[in-house]
Amino acid sequence: MAASRTKTKELLQSAGLAATKQRIALMAELQSARKPVSADMLTERLDGVLNMTTVYRALDQLVSARLVRRIDLGKNHALFELAAHHHHHIVCTTCGRVEDISECMPPTLTSRVLAKATKFAAVEDHALEFFGLCKKCV
Ligand SMILES: [Zn+2]
Ligand SMILES: [Zn+2]
Ligand SMILES: [Zn+2]
C-alpha cells in the first residue's frame, strides 16, 4: 500500500499535477475498484473524504493529464478507470456491464485516420468502445 502511494505521487508529479491528498485518494479508489466506475460511485466510496464537486474536478484534471481514462457510455453517463494499460471496452447497452478488451486495433487504422484528416499531423492516442448485449441480457 505504501509503495503504491509513492508510485501514485510520482505519477501525479510527472504529469505536472500536485500530489494532493484528494488526487491520491481518488487514484487509490480507482485502483482498488478494478473495473471502470462512475463519478457517483467514487463519491459514494469516498464519502467524507471528497464531495461530488471535488470528485468531478479532480477527475477532469486526471483525465486531462491522461492518468485516468474516461469511458463515454452515452446518455450523459461516463465511467472512469486508471489509464495504466491501453485497452478497449465492450459495453452492454441494457445493464451497463463493461468488459476490458486487451487487443488493440490494427496500426493501419491510425494511418487511415491520418490520411483522412486534413488538419492533423499526428495521432497520439485513441479511444474505442464497442456496444452490444452481454450474455445475461441477450
Ligand atoms: Zn447486460
Ligand atoms: Zn477498462
Ligand atoms: Zn487501442
PDB file of C-alpha atoms and ligand atoms in Angstrom:
ATOM      1  CA  MET A   1       0.000   0.000   0.000  1.00  0.00           C
ATOM      2  CA  ALA A   2       2.789   2.403   0.950  1.00  0.00           C
ATOM      3  CA  ALA A   3       4.636   1.513  -2.240  1.00  0.00           C
ATOM      4  CA  SER A   4       1.622   2.177  -4.435  1.00  0.00           C
ATOM      5  CA  ARG A   5       1.086   5.554  -2.705  1.00  0.00           C
ATOM      6  CA  THR A   6       4.626   6.580  -3.616  1.00  0.00           C
ATOM      7  CA  LYS A   7       4.082   5.441  -7.174  1.00  0.00           C
ATOM      8  CA  THR A   8       0.845   7.432  -7.399  1.00  0.00           C
ATOM      9  CA  LYS A   9       2.660  10.533  -6.120  1.00  0.00           C
ATOM     10  CA  GLU A  10       5.332  10.106  -8.789  1.00  0.00           C
ATOM     11  CA  LEU A  11       2.708   9.599 -11.496  1.00  0.00           C
ATOM     12  CA  LEU A  12       0.920  12.798 -10.491  1.00  0.00           C
ATOM     13  CA  GLN A  13       4.111  14.810 -10.303  1.00  0.00           C
ATOM     14  CA  SER A  14       5.423  13.568 -13.637  1.00  0.00           C
ATOM     15  CA  ALA A  15       2.085  14.620 -15.154  1.00  0.00           C
ATOM     16  CA  GLY A  16       2.620  18.124 -13.736  1.00  0.00           C
ATOM     17  CA  LEU A  17      -0.032  17.827 -11.025  1.00  0.00           C
ATOM     18  CA  ALA A  18       0.493  18.417  -7.315  1.00  0.00           C
ATOM     19  CA  ALA A  19       0.165  15.172  -5.376  1.00  0.00           C
ATOM     20  CA  THR A  20      -2.738  16.343  -3.222  1.00  0.00           C
ATOM     21  CA  LYS A  21      -4.445  14.049  -0.717  1.00  0.00           C
ATOM     22  CA  GLN A  22      -7.638  14.210  -2.783  1.00  0.00           C
ATOM     23  CA  ARG A  23      -5.999  13.131  -6.032  1.00  0.00           C
ATOM     24  CA  ILE A  24      -4.131  10.331  -4.285  1.00  0.00           C
ATOM     25  CA  ALA A  25      -7.342   9.115  -2.618  1.00  0.00           C
ATOM     26  CA  LEU A  26      -9.145   9.151  -5.959  1.00  0.00           C
ATOM     27  CA  MET A  27      -6.394   7.230  -7.749  1.00  0.00           C
ATOM     28  CA  ALA A  28      -6.289   4.676  -4.916  1.00  0.00           C
ATOM     29  CA  GLU A  29     -10.050   4.219  -5.148  1.00  0.00           C
ATOM     30  CA  LEU A  30      -9.870   3.717  -8.927  1.00  0.00           C
ATOM     31  CA  GLN A  31      -7.115   1.171  -8.421  1.00  0.00           C
ATOM     32  CA  SER A  32      -8.999  -0.802  -5.780  1.00  0.00           C
ATOM     33  CA  ALA A  33     -12.211  -0.802  -7.843  1.00  0.00           C
ATOM     34  CA  ARG A  34     -10.506  -2.950 -10.520  1.00  0.00           C
ATOM     35  CA  LYS A  35     -13.196  -2.014 -13.004  1.00  0.00           C
ATOM     36  CA  PRO A  36     -14.471   1.220 -14.534  1.00  0.00           C
ATOM     37  CA  VAL A  37     -16.567   3.211 -12.042  1.00  0.00           C
ATOM     38  CA  SER A  38     -18.824   6.247 -12.301  1.00  0.00           C
ATOM     39  CA  ALA A  39     -18.203   9.588 -10.585  1.00  0.00           C
ATOM     40  CA  ASP A  40     -21.241   8.888  -8.394  1.00  0.00           C
ATOM     41  CA  MET A  41     -19.803   5.558  -7.255  1.00  0.00           C
ATOM     42  CA  LEU A  42     -16.487   7.260  -6.477  1.00  0.00           C
ATOM     43  CA  THR A  43     -18.210   9.973  -4.473  1.00  0.00           C
ATOM     44  CA  GLU A  44     -20.066   7.316  -2.517  1.00  0.00           C
ATOM     45  CA  ARG A  45     -16.902   5.311  -1.810  1.00  0.00           C
ATOM     46  CA  LEU A  46     -15.020   8.457  -0.805  1.00  0.00           C
ATOM     47  CA  ASP A  47     -17.842   9.754   1.344  1.00  0.00           C
ATOM     48  CA  GLY A  48     -16.416  12.118   3.923  1.00  0.00           C
ATOM     49  CA  VAL A  49     -13.082  12.445   2.079  1.00  0.00           C
ATOM     50  CA  LEU A  50     -14.238  14.138  -1.122  1.00  0.00           C
ATOM     51  CA  ASN A  51     -17.541  15.707  -2.088  1.00  0.00           C
ATOM     52  CA  MET A  52     -19.158  15.399  -5.519  1.00  0.00           C
ATOM     53  CA  THR A  53     -17.780  18.717  -6.842  1.00  0.00           C
ATOM     54  CA  THR A  54     -14.246  17.828  -5.799  1.00  0.00           C
ATOM     55  CA  VAL A  55     -14.543  14.357  -7.340  1.00  0.00           C
ATOM     56  CA  TYR A  56     -15.688  15.803 -10.686  1.00  0.00           C
ATOM     57  CA  ARG A  57     -12.993  18.480 -10.686  1.00  0.00           C
ATOM     58  CA  ALA A  58     -10.228  16.023  -9.760  1.00  0.00           C
ATOM     59  CA  LEU A  59     -11.431  13.534 -12.397  1.00  0.00           C
ATOM     60  CA  ASP A  60     -11.338  16.245 -15.079  1.00  0.00           C
ATOM     61  CA  GLN A  61      -7.771  17.122 -14.144  1.00  0.00           C
ATOM     62  CA  LEU A  62      -6.675  13.481 -14.075  1.00  0.00           C
ATOM     63  CA  VAL A  63      -8.309  12.821 -17.452  1.00  0.00           C
ATOM     64  CA  SER A  64      -6.582  15.889 -18.978  1.00  0.00           C
ATOM     65  CA  ALA A  65      -3.283  14.672 -17.541  1.00  0.00           C
ATOM     66  CA  ARG A  66      -4.033  11.265 -19.117  1.00  0.00           C
ATOM     67  CA  LEU A  67      -3.688   9.421 -15.796  1.00  0.00           C
ATOM     68  CA  VAL A  68      -7.335   8.452 -15.870  1.00  0.00           C
ATOM     69  CA  ARG A  69      -9.360   7.337 -18.847  1.00  0.00           C
ATOM     70  CA  ARG A  70     -12.948   8.419 -19.330  1.00  0.00           C
ATOM     71  CA  ILE A  71     -15.208   5.868 -20.995  1.00  0.00           C
ATOM     72  CA  ASP A  72     -18.136   7.608 -22.561  1.00  0.00           C
ATOM     73  CA  LEU A  73     -21.225   5.429 -22.457  1.00  0.00           C
ATOM     74  CA  GLY A  74     -23.608   7.991 -23.919  1.00  0.00           C
ATOM     75  CA  LYS A  75     -26.830   9.178 -22.223  1.00  0.00           C
ATOM     76  CA  ASN A  76     -24.741  11.536 -20.033  1.00  0.00           C
ATOM     77  CA  HIS A  77     -23.119   8.547 -18.414  1.00  0.00           C
ATOM     78  CA  ALA A  78     -19.381   8.014 -18.121  1.00  0.00           C
ATOM     79  CA  LEU A  79     -17.108   5.623 -16.289  1.00  0.00           C
ATOM     80  CA  PHE A  80     -13.544   6.212 -15.163  1.00  0.00           C
ATOM     81  CA  GLU A  81     -10.540   3.942 -14.772  1.00  0.00           C
ATOM     82  CA  LEU A  82      -6.779   4.287 -14.385  1.00  0.00           C
ATOM     83  CA  ALA A  83      -5.116   4.765 -17.759  1.00  0.00           C
ATOM     84  CA  ALA A  84      -2.198   2.469 -16.931  1.00  0.00           C
ATOM     85  CA  HIS A  85      -2.869  -0.065 -19.682  1.00  0.00           C
ATOM     86  CA  HIS A  86      -4.165   0.824 -23.099  1.00  0.00           C
ATOM     87  CA  HIS A  87      -7.238  -1.239 -23.905  1.00  0.00           C
ATOM     88  CA  HIS A  88     -10.757  -1.079 -25.247  1.00  0.00           C
ATOM     89  CA  HIS A  89     -14.183  -1.888 -23.879  1.00  0.00           C
ATOM     90  CA  ILE A  90     -17.333  -3.657 -24.825  1.00  0.00           C
ATOM     91  CA  VAL A  91     -20.380  -2.286 -23.035  1.00  0.00           C
ATOM     92  CA  CYS A  92     -23.807  -3.860 -22.587  1.00  0.00           C
ATOM     93  CA  THR A  93     -26.457  -1.371 -23.694  1.00  0.00           C
ATOM     94  CA  THR A  94     -29.035  -2.970 -21.394  1.00  0.00           C
ATOM     95  CA  CYS A  95     -27.325  -3.435 -18.000  1.00  0.00           C
ATOM     96  CA  GLY A  96     -24.171  -1.355 -18.438  1.00  0.00           C
ATOM     97  CA  ARG A  97     -21.794  -4.254 -17.815  1.00  0.00           C
ATOM     98  CA  VAL A  98     -18.292  -3.428 -19.111  1.00  0.00           C
ATOM     99  CA  GLU A  99     -15.592  -5.856 -20.195  1.00  0.00           C
ATOM    100  CA  ASP A 100     -11.990  -4.946 -20.972  1.00  0.00           C
ATOM    101  CA  ILE A 101     -10.668  -5.986 -24.364  1.00  0.00           C
ATOM    102  CA  SER A 102      -6.900  -6.019 -24.284  1.00  0.00           C
ATOM    103  CA  GLU A 103      -6.348  -6.382 -28.006  1.00  0.00           C
ATOM    104  CA  CYS A 104      -5.751  -3.100 -29.796  1.00  0.00           C
ATOM    105  CA  MET A 105      -6.840  -2.050 -33.243  1.00  0.00           C
ATOM    106  CA  PRO A 106      -4.519  -2.655 -36.179  1.00  0.00           C
ATOM    107  CA  PRO A 107      -1.963   0.170 -36.603  1.00  0.00           C
ATOM    108  CA  THR A 108      -3.142   0.545 -40.196  1.00  0.00           C
ATOM    109  CA  LEU A 109      -6.243   2.211 -38.746  1.00  0.00           C
ATOM    110  CA  THR A 110      -4.083   5.089 -37.463  1.00  0.00           C
ATOM    111  CA  SER A 111      -2.588   5.682 -40.904  1.00  0.00           C
ATOM    112  CA  ARG A 112      -6.043   5.620 -42.437  1.00  0.00           C
ATOM    113  CA  VAL A 113      -7.287   8.190 -39.931  1.00  0.00           C
ATOM    114  CA  LEU A 114      -4.264  10.410 -40.668  1.00  0.00           C
ATOM    115  CA  ALA A 115      -4.821  10.034 -44.393  1.00  0.00           C
ATOM    116  CA  LYS A 116      -8.428  11.206 -43.987  1.00  0.00           C
ATOM    117  CA  ALA A 117      -7.665  14.077 -41.594  1.00  0.00           C
ATOM    118  CA  THR A 118      -6.779  17.337 -43.310  1.00  0.00           C
ATOM    119  CA  LYS A 119      -5.720  19.416 -40.291  1.00  0.00           C
ATOM    120  CA  PHE A 120      -3.760  16.884 -38.236  1.00  0.00           C
ATOM    121  CA  ALA A 121      -0.166  15.721 -38.414  1.00  0.00           C
ATOM    122  CA  ALA A 122      -0.057  13.007 -35.762  1.00  0.00           C
ATOM    123  CA  VAL A 123      -2.205  10.586 -33.795  1.00  0.00           C
ATOM    124  CA  GLU A 124      -1.116  10.210 -30.173  1.00  0.00           C
ATOM    125  CA  ASP A 125      -3.891   8.156 -28.686  1.00  0.00           C
ATOM    126  CA  HIS A 126      -7.319   6.759 -29.396  1.00  0.00           C
ATOM    127  CA  ALA A 127     -10.397   5.549 -27.582  1.00  0.00           C
ATOM    128  CA  LEU A 128     -12.769   2.998 -28.996  1.00  0.00           C
ATOM    129  CA  GLU A 129     -15.694   1.370 -27.256  1.00  0.00           C
ATOM    130  CA  PHE A 130     -17.976  -1.324 -28.556  1.00  0.00           C
ATOM    131  CA  PHE A 131     -21.627  -1.548 -27.608  1.00  0.00           C
ATOM    132  CA  GLY A 132     -23.753  -4.655 -27.565  1.00  0.00           C
ATOM    133  CA  LEU A 133     -25.586  -7.128 -25.339  1.00  0.00           C
ATOM    134  CA  CYS A 134     -23.950  -9.216 -22.646  1.00  0.00           C
ATOM    135  CA  LYS A 135     -24.767 -12.926 -22.301  1.00  0.00           C
ATOM    136  CA  LYS A 136     -27.239 -12.227 -19.474  1.00  0.00           C
ATOM    137  CA  CYS A 137     -29.148  -9.653 -21.484  1.00  0.00           C
ATOM    138  CA  VAL A 138     -29.331 -11.408 -24.865  1.00  0.00           C
TER     139      VAL A 138
HETATM  140 ZN    ZN B   1     -26.166  -6.867 -19.895  1.00  0.00          ZN
HETATM  141 ZN    ZN B   2     -11.030  -0.917 -18.870  1.00  0.00          ZN
HETATM  142 ZN    ZN B   3      -6.187   0.669 -28.919  1.00  0.00          ZN
END
